[in-house]
Amino acid sequence: MADRTVRSRSTCGPAGARSFYANNGFKAGKVWKVPGGKDFKLELVLIDDPIAMRDAYAAGNLHVGGPRST
């Protein structure tokens, strides 16, 4: 992970909107903390197609995938 940046899938639905708002956009800028206190950044990648999300995760282009939530 470059600069401790996690790439995560986001959707166009309500869950994606909450993530987008909390992260101040798609780009990794806001610094988050894990329970142990280490910093990380979150980059959101808009993928609404579950097959495309699976392929991106399998190819190593995402660190976190997830169920479709729209």
Coordinates of N, CA, C and O in Angstrom, one line a residue, residues 34-64:
V34 N -6.8 3.2 12.6 CA -7.2 1.9 13.0 C -7.3 1.8 14.5 O -6.7 2.7 15.2
P35 N -8.0 0.9 15.1 CA -8.1 0.8 16.6 C -6.7 0.8 17.3 O -6.6 1.3 18.4
G36 N -5.7 0.3 16.6 CA -4.3 0.3 17.2 C -3.6 1.6 17.2 O -2.6 1.8 17.7
G37 N -4.2 2.6 16.4 CA -3.7 3.9 16.4 C -2.9 4.3 15.1 O -2.5 5.4 14.9
K38 N -2.7 3.3 14.2 CA -1.9 3.6 13.0 C -2.8 4.4 12.0 O -4.0 4.1 11.9
D39 N -2.2 5.3 11.3 CA -2.9 6.1 10.3 C -3.0 5.3 9.0 O -2.1 4.5 8.6
F40 N -4.1 5.7 8.2 CA -4.2 5.2 6.9 C -5.1 6.2 6.1 O -5.8 7.0 6.7
K41 N -5.0 6.1 4.8 CA -5.9 6.9 4.0 C -6.8 6.0 3.2 O -6.4 4.8 3.0
L42 N -7.9 6.5 2.7 CA -8.9 5.7 2.0 C -9.2 6.3 0.6 O -9.5 7.5 0.5
E43 N -8.9 5.5 -0.4 CA -9.3 5.9 -1.8 C -10.5 5.1 -2.2 O -10.5 3.9 -2.2
L44 N -11.6 5.8 -2.6 CA -12.8 5.1 -3.0 C -12.8 5.0 -4.5 O -12.5 5.9 -5.3
V45 N -13.1 3.8 -5.0 CA -13.2 3.5 -6.4 C -14.7 3.2 -6.7 O -15.2 2.2 -6.2
L46 N -15.3 3.9 -7.6 CA -16.7 3.7 -8.0 C -16.8 2.5 -8.9 O -16.4 2.5 -10.0
I47 N -17.4 1.5 -8.4 CA -17.7 0.3 -9.1 C -19.1 -0.2 -8.7 O -19.3 -0.7 -7.6
D48 N -20.1 -0.1 -9.6 CA -21.5 -0.6 -9.3 C -21.7 -2.0 -9.8 O -22.7 -2.6 -9.4
D49 N -20.9 -2.5 -10.6 CA -21.1 -3.9 -11.2 C -20.3 -4.9 -10.3 O -19.1 -4.8 -10.2
P50 N -21.1 -5.9 -9.7 CA -20.4 -6.8 -8.8 C -19.4 -7.7 -9.5 O -18.4 -8.1 -8.9
I51 N -19.5 -8.0 -10.8 CA -18.5 -8.7 -11.6 C -17.3 -7.9 -11.8 O -16.2 -8.4 -11.6
A52 N -17.4 -6.7 -12.1 CA -16.3 -5.8 -12.3 C -15.5 -5.6 -10.9 O -14.3 -5.6 -10.9
M53 N -16.3 -5.6 -9.8 CA -15.7 -5.5 -8.5 C -14.9 -6.7 -8.2 O -13.8 -6.6 -7.7
R54 N -15.5 -7.9 -8.5 CA -14.8 -9.1 -8.2 C -13.5 -9.2 -9.0 O -12.4 -9.5 -8.5
D55 N -13.5 -8.8 -10.3 CA -12.4 -8.8 -11.1 C -11.3 -7.8 -10.7 O -10.1 -8.2 -10.7
A56 N -11.7 -6.6 -10.2 CA -10.7 -5.7 -9.7 C -10.1 -6.2 -8.4 O -8.9 -6.0 -8.3
Y57 N -10.9 -6.8 -7.6 CA -10.3 -7.3 -6.3 C -9.4 -8.5 -6.6 O -8.3 -8.5 -6.1
A58 N -9.8 -9.4 -7.5 CA -8.9 -10.5 -7.9 C -7.6 -10.1 -8.5 O -6.6 -10.7 -8.3
A59 N -7.7 -9.0 -9.3 CA -6.5 -8.5 -10.0 C -5.6 -7.7 -9.0 O -4.5 -7.3 -9.4
G60 N -6.0 -7.5 -7.8 CA -5.2 -6.7 -6.8 C -5.4 -5.2 -7.0 O -4.6 -4.4 -6.4
N61 N -6.4 -4.7 -7.7 CA -6.6 -3.3 -7.9 C -7.4 -2.7 -6.8 O -7.5 -1.5 -6.7
L62 N -8.0 -3.5 -5.9 CA -8.7 -3.1 -4.7 C -8.2 -3.8 -3.5 O -7.9 -5.0 -3.6
H63 N -8.1 -3.2 -2.4 CA -7.8 -3.9 -1.1 C -9.0 -4.4 -0.4 O -9.0 -5.4 0.3
V64 N -10.2 -3.7 -0.7 CA -11.4 -4.1 0.0 C -12.5 -4.1 -1.0 O -12.7 -3.1 -1.8

